[in-house]
Short mmCIF file of C-alpha atoms in Angstrom, two decimals:
data_model
loop_
_atom_site.label_atom_id
_atom_site.label_comp_id
_atom_site.label_asym_id
_atom_site.label_seq_id
_atom_site.Cartn_x
_atom_site.Cartn_y
_atom_site.Cartn_z
CA MET A 1 40.92 -37.53 3.25
CA SER A 2 37.98 -35.32 3.41
CA GLU A 3 35.12 -35.03 5.95
CA ALA A 4 32.45 -35.82 3.16
CA GLN A 5 34.27 -39.01 2.12
CA ALA A 6 34.97 -39.91 5.32
CA THR A 7 31.35 -40.13 6.30
CA ASN A 8 30.57 -42.99 3.30
CA LEU A 9 32.92 -45.21 4.84
CA ASN A 10 30.20 -47.91 6.21
CA TYR A 11 32.49 -50.55 9.00
CA SER A 12 30.25 -53.62 8.90
CA PRO A 13 31.90 -57.08 9.92
CA SER A 14 31.28 -58.47 5.80
CA SER A 15 32.17 -55.17 4.08
CA PHE A 16 35.95 -55.51 4.74
CA SER A 17 36.24 -59.17 4.77
CA SER A 18 35.59 -59.99 1.06
CA VAL A 19 34.09 -58.68 -2.02
CA LYS A 20 30.34 -60.32 -3.48
CA ALA A 21 31.54 -60.87 -6.89
CA PRO A 22 35.53 -61.32 -8.12
CA ILE A 23 37.86 -57.70 -8.77
CA ARG A 24 38.37 -58.38 -12.45
CA VAL A 25 41.90 -57.66 -12.86
CA GLY A 26 45.06 -55.84 -15.35
CA ILE A 27 48.07 -56.25 -15.27
CA LEU A 28 50.20 -53.29 -16.75
CA GLY A 29 54.09 -54.94 -16.93
CA PHE A 30 54.94 -58.39 -18.29
CA GLY A 31 58.29 -58.01 -17.33
CA GLY A 32 59.38 -60.27 -14.24
CA LEU A 33 57.50 -58.46 -12.00
CA GLY A 34 54.25 -58.12 -13.88
CA GLN A 35 55.27 -62.34 -13.89
CA ALA A 36 54.97 -63.04 -10.96
CA ALA A 37 51.42 -61.13 -10.61
CA ALA A 38 49.35 -63.10 -13.50
CA ARG A 39 50.66 -66.28 -10.75
CA VAL A 40 50.11 -65.09 -7.28
CA LEU A 41 46.74 -63.52 -8.96
CA ALA A 42 45.97 -67.62 -10.52
CA PRO A 43 44.43 -69.09 -7.30
CA LYS A 44 42.60 -66.55 -6.38
CA GLN A 45 38.71 -66.30 -5.70
CA GLU A 46 38.15 -63.24 -5.25
CA MET A 47 39.85 -61.40 -7.21
CA HIS A 48 40.05 -62.99 -11.67
CA TRP A 49 42.70 -61.87 -13.89
CA VAL A 50 41.32 -60.21 -17.20
CA ALA A 51 44.28 -57.59 -19.16
CA VAL A 52 47.35 -57.30 -19.69
CA ALA A 53 49.93 -54.60 -21.65
CA ASP A 54 53.56 -54.91 -21.77
CA GLN A 55 55.47 -52.06 -24.30
CA LYS A 56 54.53 -54.20 -27.71
CA GLY A 57 51.31 -54.94 -27.38
CA TYR A 58 47.96 -56.82 -24.69
CA ALA A 59 45.70 -59.19 -24.20
CA TYR A 60 42.28 -59.04 -22.94
CA ALA A 61 39.07 -61.98 -22.05
CA SER A 62 36.70 -62.01 -20.06
CA GLU A 63 36.86 -65.51 -19.40
CA GLY A 64 40.34 -64.86 -17.71
CA LEU A 65 44.00 -65.22 -19.01
CA SER A 66 45.95 -68.25 -18.35
CA PRO A 67 48.82 -67.08 -16.72
CA GLN A 68 51.38 -70.49 -18.48
CA GLN A 69 50.09 -69.59 -21.52
CA CYS A 70 51.16 -65.56 -21.40
CA ILE A 71 54.18 -66.41 -20.15
CA THR A 72 55.18 -68.96 -22.41
CA THR A 73 54.30 -67.06 -25.45
CA TYR A 74 55.40 -63.65 -23.85
CA GLN A 75 59.09 -65.34 -23.33
CA ALA A 76 58.87 -66.74 -26.95
CA GLN A 77 58.42 -64.02 -28.59
CA GLY A 78 58.49 -60.92 -26.89
CA SER A 79 54.96 -59.62 -26.54
CA ILE A 80 51.17 -60.29 -24.84
CA GLY A 81 50.10 -59.11 -28.63
CA TYR A 82 51.22 -62.74 -30.25
CA LEU A 83 48.80 -63.84 -27.86
CA GLU A 84 46.55 -66.34 -30.16
CA THR A 85 43.00 -65.38 -28.21
CA GLY A 86 43.04 -61.58 -27.07
CA GLY A 87 46.42 -60.51 -28.25
CA VAL A 88 46.38 -57.41 -29.66
CA LEU A 89 50.29 -55.18 -31.00
CA SER A 90 50.51 -52.26 -30.72
CA ASN A 91 52.63 -49.56 -30.04
CA ASN A 92 50.69 -47.87 -27.91
CA SER A 93 49.37 -50.87 -26.09
CA ILE A 94 48.00 -49.54 -22.39
CA ALA A 95 46.19 -46.42 -24.25
CA ASP A 96 44.51 -49.21 -26.14
CA LEU A 97 43.84 -51.57 -23.79
CA ILE A 98 42.07 -48.20 -21.70
CA GLN A 99 39.87 -47.35 -24.54
CA GLN A 100 39.10 -51.02 -26.11
CA VAL A 101 38.03 -52.77 -22.58
CA GLY A 102 36.21 -50.71 -20.17
CA ASN A 103 35.14 -54.66 -18.56
CA VAL A 104 38.48 -54.29 -15.87
CA ASP A 105 38.28 -53.27 -11.97
CA GLY A 106 41.79 -52.27 -10.83
CA TYR A 107 44.87 -52.41 -12.50
CA PHE A 108 47.87 -53.22 -10.40
CA LEU A 109 50.90 -50.97 -12.18
CA ALA A 110 53.67 -53.28 -12.22
CA LEU A 111 55.59 -50.52 -14.70
CA PRO A 112 59.47 -49.64 -14.08
CA ASN A 113 59.00 -45.83 -12.30
CA LEU A 114 61.06 -44.37 -16.11
CA PRO A 115 61.54 -41.69 -16.60
CA ASN A 116 61.10 -40.43 -13.26
CA THR A 117 57.76 -38.18 -14.99
CA PHE A 118 55.82 -42.40 -15.53
CA MET A 119 53.91 -43.20 -13.30
CA ALA A 120 52.34 -39.99 -13.42
CA SER A 121 52.37 -39.95 -16.71
CA VAL A 122 50.14 -43.59 -16.97
CA ALA A 123 47.25 -42.13 -14.25
CA ARG A 124 47.24 -39.46 -16.19
CA GLN A 125 45.88 -41.90 -19.66
CA PHE A 126 43.08 -43.26 -16.68
CA ILE A 127 42.41 -39.67 -16.39
CA GLU A 128 42.20 -38.96 -19.69
CA ALA A 129 40.06 -41.64 -21.67
CA GLY A 130 37.73 -41.07 -18.81
CA TRP A 131 38.23 -45.09 -17.16
CA GLN A 132 36.41 -45.60 -13.21
CA GLY A 133 37.61 -47.89 -11.78
CA VAL A 134 41.27 -48.75 -9.00
CA LEU A 135 44.85 -48.13 -10.16
CA VAL A 136 47.78 -49.81 -7.60
CA ASP A 137 51.04 -49.59 -8.39
CA ALA A 138 54.17 -50.63 -5.87
CA ILE A 139 56.92 -47.54 -6.25
CA LYS A 140 59.71 -46.36 -4.51
CA ARG A 141 61.47 -42.98 -5.13
CA THR A 142 59.26 -40.17 -2.96
CA SER A 143 59.25 -37.71 -6.10
CA ALA A 144 57.49 -40.08 -7.85
CA VAL A 145 54.80 -40.40 -5.09
CA GLU A 146 54.80 -36.56 -4.87
CA GLN A 147 54.52 -36.05 -9.08
CA LEU A 148 50.72 -37.98 -8.00
CA LEU A 149 50.14 -36.14 -4.68
CA GLY A 150 50.47 -33.31 -7.38
CA MET A 151 46.99 -35.42 -9.13
CA GLN A 152 45.25 -35.62 -6.20
CA ALA A 153 42.35 -32.93 -7.39
CA GLU A 154 42.35 -35.48 -10.77
CA LEU A 155 41.99 -37.98 -9.79
CA GLN A 156 38.73 -37.84 -6.86
CA ALA A 157 37.43 -35.68 -9.60
CA ALA A 158 38.01 -38.79 -11.98
CA GLY A 159 36.03 -41.30 -9.24
CA ILE A 160 39.91 -43.89 -9.63
CA THR A 161 40.84 -44.31 -6.32
CA TYR A 162 45.00 -44.75 -6.37
CA MET A 163 46.39 -46.57 -4.09
CA THR A 164 50.39 -46.32 -3.84
CA GLY A 165 53.94 -47.49 -2.60
CA CYS A 166 51.78 -50.48 -1.85
CA GLY A 167 54.74 -53.40 -2.81
CA ALA A 168 57.45 -54.78 -0.34
CA THR A 169 58.64 -50.88 0.42
CA PRO A 170 57.07 -48.59 0.42
CA GLY A 171 54.37 -50.80 0.73
CA LEU A 172 53.51 -53.85 3.06
CA LEU A 173 56.70 -52.32 5.62
CA THR A 174 55.80 -49.37 5.76
CA ALA A 175 52.65 -50.80 6.89
CA GLY A 176 53.56 -52.27 9.45
CA ALA A 177 55.65 -49.07 10.40
CA ALA A 178 51.87 -47.61 10.98
CA LEU A 179 51.56 -49.94 13.11
CA ALA A 180 54.00 -50.44 15.11
CA ALA A 181 54.37 -46.45 16.20
CA GLN A 182 51.01 -46.55 17.91
CA SER A 183 52.89 -48.01 21.13
CA TYR A 184 54.33 -44.59 21.15
CA ALA A 185 53.93 -41.31 22.20
CA GLU A 186 56.52 -40.58 20.27
CA ILE A 187 58.85 -41.55 16.68
CA HIS A 188 62.71 -41.65 17.09
CA SER A 189 63.56 -43.02 13.33
CA VAL A 190 61.73 -46.02 11.59
CA LYS A 191 65.07 -47.44 10.05
CA ILE A 192 64.06 -49.94 7.25
CA THR A 193 66.39 -53.10 5.95
CA PHE A 194 66.33 -54.85 2.54
CA GLY A 195 67.32 -57.93 1.23
CA VAL A 196 66.99 -59.58 -2.16
CA GLY A 197 67.97 -62.06 -3.50
CA ILE A 198 67.09 -62.90 -7.88
CA ALA A 199 69.02 -65.78 -9.89
CA ASN A 200 68.95 -64.27 -12.78
CA TRP A 201 68.84 -59.96 -12.85
CA GLU A 202 67.90 -60.11 -16.26
CA ALA A 203 64.15 -61.42 -15.70
CA TYR A 204 64.34 -58.13 -13.52
CA ARG A 205 66.27 -56.20 -15.99
CA ALA A 206 64.06 -53.15 -15.71
CA THR A 207 63.34 -53.00 -11.23
CA VAL A 208 67.34 -53.59 -11.21
CA ARG A 209 67.69 -50.68 -12.92
CA GLU A 210 65.70 -48.66 -10.35
CA ASP A 211 68.23 -49.70 -7.91
CA ILE A 212 71.09 -49.40 -9.92
CA ALA A 213 70.06 -45.44 -10.57
CA HIS A 214 70.40 -45.27 -6.01
CA LEU A 215 73.71 -45.72 -6.24
CA PRO A 216 76.56 -43.36 -5.64
CA GLY A 217 77.14 -41.67 -9.24
CA TYR A 218 73.92 -43.03 -10.73
CA ASN A 219 70.87 -40.82 -11.17
CA VAL A 220 67.48 -42.36 -13.20
CA GLU A 221 68.53 -40.80 -17.02
CA LYS A 222 71.67 -42.43 -16.59
CA ALA A 223 70.24 -45.83 -15.47
CA ARG A 224 67.70 -45.67 -17.32
CA ALA A 225 70.29 -45.39 -20.64
CA MET A 226 72.37 -48.10 -19.75
CA THR A 227 73.00 -51.47 -21.59
CA ASP A 228 72.70 -55.41 -20.62
CA ALA A 229 75.90 -55.08 -21.85
CA GLU A 230 77.08 -52.49 -18.98
CA ILE A 231 75.54 -53.21 -16.43
CA GLU A 232 76.48 -56.98 -16.19
CA MET A 233 79.69 -55.18 -16.02
CA LEU A 234 78.84 -53.67 -13.27
CA LEU A 235 77.52 -56.83 -11.50
CA ASP A 236 80.80 -58.11 -12.43
CA GLN A 237 82.68 -54.99 -10.40
CA THR A 238 80.55 -56.35 -6.92
CA ASN A 239 80.14 -59.83 -7.56
CA GLY A 240 76.44 -59.05 -8.09
CA LEU A 241 75.49 -57.62 -5.07
CA ILE A 242 74.12 -53.87 -4.86
CA THR A 243 74.36 -52.43 -1.67
CA LEU A 244 72.08 -49.75 -1.66
CA GLU A 245 71.80 -46.57 1.48
CA ASN A 246 69.79 -43.53 2.76
CA MET A 247 68.00 -44.53 -0.62
CA GLU A 248 65.46 -41.86 -1.70
CA HIS A 249 62.15 -44.44 -0.81
CA ALA A 250 58.22 -42.77 -0.40
CA ASP A 251 59.07 -44.02 3.26
CA ASP A 252 59.21 -41.14 4.29
CA VAL A 253 57.05 -39.03 2.54
CA MET A 254 54.17 -41.64 3.24
CA LEU A 255 54.42 -42.34 7.54
CA GLU A 256 55.01 -37.86 7.11
CA LEU A 257 51.40 -37.74 5.22
CA ALA A 258 50.14 -40.24 7.52
CA GLY A 259 51.76 -38.69 10.41
CA ILE A 260 53.75 -40.83 12.50
CA CYS A 261 56.58 -39.12 12.11
CA PRO A 262 58.48 -36.64 9.94
CA ARG A 263 60.57 -37.65 6.29
CA ASP A 264 64.51 -37.12 7.60
CA ARG A 265 63.81 -39.56 10.85
CA VAL A 266 62.96 -42.51 8.27
CA THR A 267 65.92 -44.01 6.14
CA VAL A 268 65.89 -47.23 3.71
CA GLY A 269 68.64 -49.58 2.54
CA GLY A 270 69.43 -52.64 1.45
CA VAL A 271 71.13 -55.54 -0.54
CA VAL A 272 70.14 -57.39 -3.40
CA ASP A 273 71.42 -59.79 -5.08
CA THR A 274 71.78 -60.53 -8.93
CA ARG A 275 73.25 -63.69 -8.47
CA ASN A 276 71.73 -65.84 -5.48
CA PRO A 277 67.64 -66.69 -5.14
CA LYS A 278 68.60 -66.67 -1.13
CA LYS A 279 68.67 -63.42 0.63
CA PRO A 280 71.48 -61.51 1.91
CA LEU A 281 70.06 -60.51 4.85
CA SER A 282 66.58 -60.58 5.86
CA THR A 283 64.00 -57.25 5.77
CA ASN A 284 62.75 -55.82 7.88
CA VAL A 285 61.43 -52.76 9.87
CA GLN A 286 62.09 -50.92 13.00
CA VAL A 287 60.21 -48.21 14.91
CA THR A 288 61.71 -46.69 17.82
CA GLY A 289 59.80 -44.41 20.04
CA ARG A 290 59.07 -43.33 23.82
CA THR A 291 55.83 -43.95 25.45
CA PHE A 292 54.28 -42.22 27.23
CA GLU A 293 55.98 -44.11 30.17
CA GLY A 294 59.20 -42.25 29.21
CA LYS A 295 61.15 -45.48 28.06
CA ILE A 296 62.53 -46.51 24.77
CA SER A 297 62.27 -49.56 22.64
CA THR A 298 62.67 -50.59 19.19
CA HIS A 299 59.64 -52.28 17.88
CA THR A 300 61.65 -55.40 15.07
CA PHE A 301 58.91 -56.93 12.01
CA THR A 302 60.84 -59.39 9.80
CA LEU A 303 59.30 -61.02 6.58
CA GLY A 304 59.99 -64.26 6.70
CA ASP A 305 63.26 -65.40 4.61
CA GLU A 306 62.07 -68.09 2.18
CA THR A 307 59.18 -64.77 1.01
CA SER A 308 60.62 -63.96 -2.29
CA MET A 309 61.10 -59.98 -3.17
CA ALA A 310 57.97 -60.65 -5.81
CA ALA A 311 56.02 -62.86 -3.41
CA ASN A 312 56.06 -59.26 -0.61
CA VAL A 313 55.39 -57.33 -3.74
CA CYS A 314 52.40 -58.64 -5.98
CA GLY A 315 50.99 -60.13 -2.35
CA PRO A 316 50.17 -56.98 -0.24
CA ALA A 317 50.25 -55.03 -4.17
CA PHE A 318 46.47 -57.44 -4.91
CA GLY A 319 45.40 -56.84 -1.01
CA TYR A 320 46.03 -52.88 -1.22
CA LEU A 321 43.57 -53.36 -4.47
CA LYS A 322 41.00 -54.72 -2.28
CA ALA A 323 41.05 -52.36 -0.14
CA GLY A 324 41.04 -49.94 -2.79
CA PHE A 325 38.31 -51.92 -4.34
CA ASN A 326 36.02 -52.21 -1.06
CA LEU A 327 36.80 -48.04 -0.51
CA ARG A 328 35.31 -47.26 -3.90
CA GLN A 329 32.55 -48.52 -3.27
CA ARG A 330 31.72 -45.98 -0.14
CA GLY A 331 33.01 -43.37 -2.89
CA ILE A 332 36.53 -42.87 -1.43
CA TYR A 333 37.92 -41.63 -4.50
CA GLY A 334 41.97 -40.12 -4.47
CA LEU A 335 45.42 -40.54 -4.20
CA LEU A 336 45.85 -43.34 -1.50
CA SER A 337 49.03 -44.42 0.85
CA ALA A 338 50.08 -48.19 2.00
CA ALA A 339 50.91 -46.28 5.09
CA GLU A 340 47.42 -45.11 5.23
CA VAL A 341 45.30 -47.88 4.69
CA MET A 342 45.40 -51.42 6.09
CA PRO A 343 45.93 -53.87 3.25
CA GLN A 344 42.94 -57.00 3.06
CA PHE A 345 44.04 -60.58 2.56
CA VAL A 346 42.56 -62.32 -1.23
CA ARG A 347 40.66 -65.71 -0.56
#
């Protein structure tokens, strides 16, 4: 954030607590995560879901979209473009939605970053279309965030406030680490451990492929090319468990950029159970450091086992969208991460 941008901040008691009119929100991607995001948005008073796109089409309704109608249409016909009112089939759905619909304040990019350049390419579509507003993603890889960092000047010039790494991890747990770090004079380590349980991996195909890409012997290209049958075969061999260690996870670069600690002190790993909705282990972040008195201690922030992956990704993402909306109203554009900005509760 530049000095000029910082002077535009106005911390009045009401400015960060609520918004004057509902934020008009779009969701890009309508697989398991996008559908969960629609359900999360449904009861919100401060956000109004008006736009959505999947691989084959898009839909827009100024009066608001119905989560149930959209989910039913998508699951029955394979695309939101078949929605009876407001649906449009398109082979270039994201670009067409951006160009045809201008009345959207912010988008949650519930998209798989496959290939690893995909999220940056989506951001570029918004820039080239001349769209202005708030973008929020929940991408995982360090290299993906670094690509967006390289677009910082372009995003600022375009008038886009882009909040990156704003899911569960990176995101909620990264922010928790940044807050916990305040107790210490020096951070020795940040260890993030996650447990994810999903009853049916096919509901989260893209997310599971991204996780497989972190396994030894795999990469993004190999995971992306796998058929569903090949994934089933792999999961049969592991009893449905995906065990991940020392992942390339953007928590490291985000905490480094926020001045918390060097990235080599951040480690991320966990277990994904693709056949059981119950978490195989508790999700937590442990921040170990030295206090000003010279004491070594560890803060631990643990997520409730009853909260799902979808709740812990979509909830923070919309909290960061609200924060980004308020920052953008103050003339703050460009790329910001979950370690730099706290999410704001969305009523």
